[in-house]
Short mmCIF file of C-alpha atoms in Angstrom, two decimals:
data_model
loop_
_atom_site.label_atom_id
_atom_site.label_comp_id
_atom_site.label_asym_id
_atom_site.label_seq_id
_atom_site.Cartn_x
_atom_site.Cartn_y
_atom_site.Cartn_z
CA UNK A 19 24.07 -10.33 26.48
CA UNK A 20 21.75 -11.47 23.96
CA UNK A 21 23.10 -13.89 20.52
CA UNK A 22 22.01 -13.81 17.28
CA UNK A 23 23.07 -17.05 15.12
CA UNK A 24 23.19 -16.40 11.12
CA UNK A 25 23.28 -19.13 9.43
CA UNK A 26 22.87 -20.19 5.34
CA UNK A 27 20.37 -23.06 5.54
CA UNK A 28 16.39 -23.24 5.50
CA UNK A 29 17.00 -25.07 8.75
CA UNK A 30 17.08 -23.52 11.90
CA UNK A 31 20.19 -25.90 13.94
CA UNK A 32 20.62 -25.31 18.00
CA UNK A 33 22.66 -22.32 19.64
CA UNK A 34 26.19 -22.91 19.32
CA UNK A 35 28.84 -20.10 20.42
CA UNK A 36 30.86 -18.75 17.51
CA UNK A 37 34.14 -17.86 20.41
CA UNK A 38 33.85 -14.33 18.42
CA UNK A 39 31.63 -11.81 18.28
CA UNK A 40 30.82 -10.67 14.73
CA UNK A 41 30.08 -7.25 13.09
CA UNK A 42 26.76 -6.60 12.18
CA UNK A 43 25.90 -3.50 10.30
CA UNK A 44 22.57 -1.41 10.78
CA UNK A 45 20.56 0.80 8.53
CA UNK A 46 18.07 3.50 8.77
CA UNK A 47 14.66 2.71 7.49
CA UNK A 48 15.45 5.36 4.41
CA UNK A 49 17.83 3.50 1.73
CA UNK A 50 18.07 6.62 -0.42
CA UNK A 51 21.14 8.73 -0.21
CA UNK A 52 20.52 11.45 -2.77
CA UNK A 53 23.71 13.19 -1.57
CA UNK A 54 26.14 10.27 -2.63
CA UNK A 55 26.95 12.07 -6.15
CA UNK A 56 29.35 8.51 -7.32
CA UNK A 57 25.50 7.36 -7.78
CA UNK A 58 24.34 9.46 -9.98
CA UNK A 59 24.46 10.23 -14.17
CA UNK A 60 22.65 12.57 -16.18
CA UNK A 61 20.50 10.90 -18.88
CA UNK A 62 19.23 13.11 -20.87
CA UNK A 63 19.34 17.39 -21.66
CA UNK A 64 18.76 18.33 -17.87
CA UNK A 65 21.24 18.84 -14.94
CA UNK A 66 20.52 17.18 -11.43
CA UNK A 67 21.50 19.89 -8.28
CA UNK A 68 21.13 19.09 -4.60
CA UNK A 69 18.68 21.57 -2.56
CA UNK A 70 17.38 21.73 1.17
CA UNK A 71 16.90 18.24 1.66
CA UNK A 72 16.69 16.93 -1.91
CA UNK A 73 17.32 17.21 -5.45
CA UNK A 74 16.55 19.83 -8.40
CA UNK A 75 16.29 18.13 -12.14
CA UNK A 76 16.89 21.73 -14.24
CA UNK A 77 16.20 20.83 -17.80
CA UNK A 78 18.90 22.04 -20.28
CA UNK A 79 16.28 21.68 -23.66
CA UNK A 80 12.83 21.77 -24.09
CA UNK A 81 10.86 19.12 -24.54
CA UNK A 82 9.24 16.12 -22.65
CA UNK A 83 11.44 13.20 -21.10
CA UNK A 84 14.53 15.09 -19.76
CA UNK A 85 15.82 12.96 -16.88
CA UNK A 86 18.65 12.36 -14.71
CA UNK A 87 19.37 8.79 -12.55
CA UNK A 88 20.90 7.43 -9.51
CA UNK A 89 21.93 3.88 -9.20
CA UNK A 90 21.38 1.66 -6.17
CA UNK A 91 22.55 -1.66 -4.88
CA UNK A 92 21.47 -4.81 -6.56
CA UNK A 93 22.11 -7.38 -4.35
CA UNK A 94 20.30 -5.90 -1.63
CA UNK A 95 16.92 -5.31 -3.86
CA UNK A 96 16.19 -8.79 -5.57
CA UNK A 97 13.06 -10.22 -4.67
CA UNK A 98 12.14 -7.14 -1.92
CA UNK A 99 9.27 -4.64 -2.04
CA UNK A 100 9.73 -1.46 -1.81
CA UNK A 101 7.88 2.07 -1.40
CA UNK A 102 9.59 5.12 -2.64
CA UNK A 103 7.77 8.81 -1.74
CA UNK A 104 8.68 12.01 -2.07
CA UNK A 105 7.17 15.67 -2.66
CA UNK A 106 7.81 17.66 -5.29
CA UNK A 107 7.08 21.03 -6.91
CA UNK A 108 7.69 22.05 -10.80
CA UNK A 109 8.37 26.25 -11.30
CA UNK A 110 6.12 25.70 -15.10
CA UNK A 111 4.21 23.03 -16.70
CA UNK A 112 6.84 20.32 -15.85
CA UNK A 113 5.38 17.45 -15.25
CA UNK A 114 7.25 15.11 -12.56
CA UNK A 115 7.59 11.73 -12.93
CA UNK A 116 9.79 8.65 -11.21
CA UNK A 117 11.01 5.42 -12.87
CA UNK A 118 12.83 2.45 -12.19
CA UNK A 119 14.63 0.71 -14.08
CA UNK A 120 16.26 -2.59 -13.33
CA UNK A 121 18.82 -3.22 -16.27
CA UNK A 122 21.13 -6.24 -17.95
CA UNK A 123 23.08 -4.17 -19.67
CA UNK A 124 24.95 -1.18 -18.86
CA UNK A 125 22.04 1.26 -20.56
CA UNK A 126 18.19 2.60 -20.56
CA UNK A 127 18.34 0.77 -24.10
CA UNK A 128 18.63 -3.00 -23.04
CA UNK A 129 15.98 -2.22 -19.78
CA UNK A 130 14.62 -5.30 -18.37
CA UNK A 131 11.75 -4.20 -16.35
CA UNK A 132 10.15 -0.66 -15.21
CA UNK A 133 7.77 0.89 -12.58
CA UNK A 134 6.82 4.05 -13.57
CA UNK A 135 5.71 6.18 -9.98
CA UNK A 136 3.87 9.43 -11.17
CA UNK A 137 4.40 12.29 -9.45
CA UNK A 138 5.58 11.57 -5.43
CA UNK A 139 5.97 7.87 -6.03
CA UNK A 140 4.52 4.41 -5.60
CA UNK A 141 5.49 0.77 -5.05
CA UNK A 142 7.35 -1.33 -6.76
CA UNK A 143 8.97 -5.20 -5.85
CA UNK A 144 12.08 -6.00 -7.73
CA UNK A 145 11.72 -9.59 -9.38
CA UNK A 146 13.74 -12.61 -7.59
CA UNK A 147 16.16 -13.05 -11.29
CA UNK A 148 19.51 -12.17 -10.20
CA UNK A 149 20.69 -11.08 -14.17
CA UNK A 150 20.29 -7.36 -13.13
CA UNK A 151 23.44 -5.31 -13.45
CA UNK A 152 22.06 -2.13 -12.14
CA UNK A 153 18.71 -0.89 -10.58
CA UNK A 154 18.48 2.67 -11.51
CA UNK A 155 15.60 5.57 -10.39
CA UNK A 156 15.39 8.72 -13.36
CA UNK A 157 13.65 11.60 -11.52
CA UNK A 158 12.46 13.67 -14.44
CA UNK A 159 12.66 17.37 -15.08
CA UNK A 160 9.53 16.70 -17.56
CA UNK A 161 7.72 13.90 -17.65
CA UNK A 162 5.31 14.97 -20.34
CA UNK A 163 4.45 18.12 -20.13
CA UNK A 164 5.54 21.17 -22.37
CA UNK A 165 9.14 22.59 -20.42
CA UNK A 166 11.59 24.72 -21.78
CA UNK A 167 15.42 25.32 -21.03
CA UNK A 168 15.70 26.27 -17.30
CA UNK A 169 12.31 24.64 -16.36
CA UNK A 170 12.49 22.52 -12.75
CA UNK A 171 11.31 19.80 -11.39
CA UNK A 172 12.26 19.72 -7.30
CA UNK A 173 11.83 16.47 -5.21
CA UNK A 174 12.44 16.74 -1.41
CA UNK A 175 11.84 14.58 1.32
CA UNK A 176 12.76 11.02 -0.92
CA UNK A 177 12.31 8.10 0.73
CA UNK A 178 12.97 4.66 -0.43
CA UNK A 179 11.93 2.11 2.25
CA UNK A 180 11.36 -1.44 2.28
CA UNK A 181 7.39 -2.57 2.23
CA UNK A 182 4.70 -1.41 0.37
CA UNK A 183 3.50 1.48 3.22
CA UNK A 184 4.65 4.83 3.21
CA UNK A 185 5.44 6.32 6.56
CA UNK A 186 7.01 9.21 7.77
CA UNK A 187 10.09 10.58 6.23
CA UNK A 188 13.78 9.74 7.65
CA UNK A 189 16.74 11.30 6.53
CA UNK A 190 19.17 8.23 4.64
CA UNK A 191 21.91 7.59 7.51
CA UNK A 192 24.96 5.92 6.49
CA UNK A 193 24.71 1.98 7.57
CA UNK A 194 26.40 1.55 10.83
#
């Protein structure tokens, strides 16, 4: 049986046997869970959908910056790295685009900080200031580009991971 001793100090102290053995929960490389719908909230004229192993961001208006967000975790994030990829595919002249937003207040209008990701993504490292209410990615419908009403943006395959590599996709799997 191998031990593993957690401990809050910037010391490392000898092995000493806890009597107990304590829970320890696991993750899956992805930390994206685009089916958990208590994360998400529509932004702005377009309607988010779940497809085949993703999401659909169906504009509702015309125009340029019609998004849609999920929020993550905070407490997990600050200070960490991370790489988020994906594919997508627009049906018109939608252009896709991915930002993230770490916010002190409870809207896009107080934003702290942003990484805009064009198209299938990028990296980004959340700073170490532990202010942030909510971290929050918009997948847009149109980023810039000239949509209408029913235009689409679809993202499969999204991948948020920690580092600054992209590597193969993994479906999210519930931590364990």
């Amino acid at each position: 049986r191998n031990s593993i001793i957690v401990e809050e100090s910037s010391i490392a102290h000898s092995y000493v046997p806890y009597g107990r053995w304590l829970p320890v929960k696991t993750r899956g490389k992805n930390w994206f869970d685009y089916e958990n719908t208590n994360n998400y909230r529509i932004y702005t004229d377009a309607t988010i959908s779940k497809i085949d192993n993703g999401i659909r961001l169906q504009q509702t208006g015309s125009g340029m910056y019609k998004f849609a967000g999920y929020k993550l975790n905070v407490k997990p994030m600050i200070g960490k790295t991370f790489n988020l990829s994906c594919n997508y595919k627009a049906n018109s002249n939608n252009v896709a685009g991915i930002t993230i937003y770490w916010l002190n207040g409870g809207n896009l209008d107080t934003e702290y900080r942003i990484a805009i990701l064009q198209g299938n993504g990028g990296t980004f490292t959340i700073p170490e200031e532990e202010k942030f209410e909510q971290i929050v990615i918009l997948f847009y419908s149109n980023y810039n580009g000239t949509g209408n009403a029913n235009d689409y943006v679809d993202y499969t395959d999204i991948q948020l991971e920690l580092g600054d590599t992209k590597t193969e996709f993994e479906p999210y799997k519930e931590p364990t």
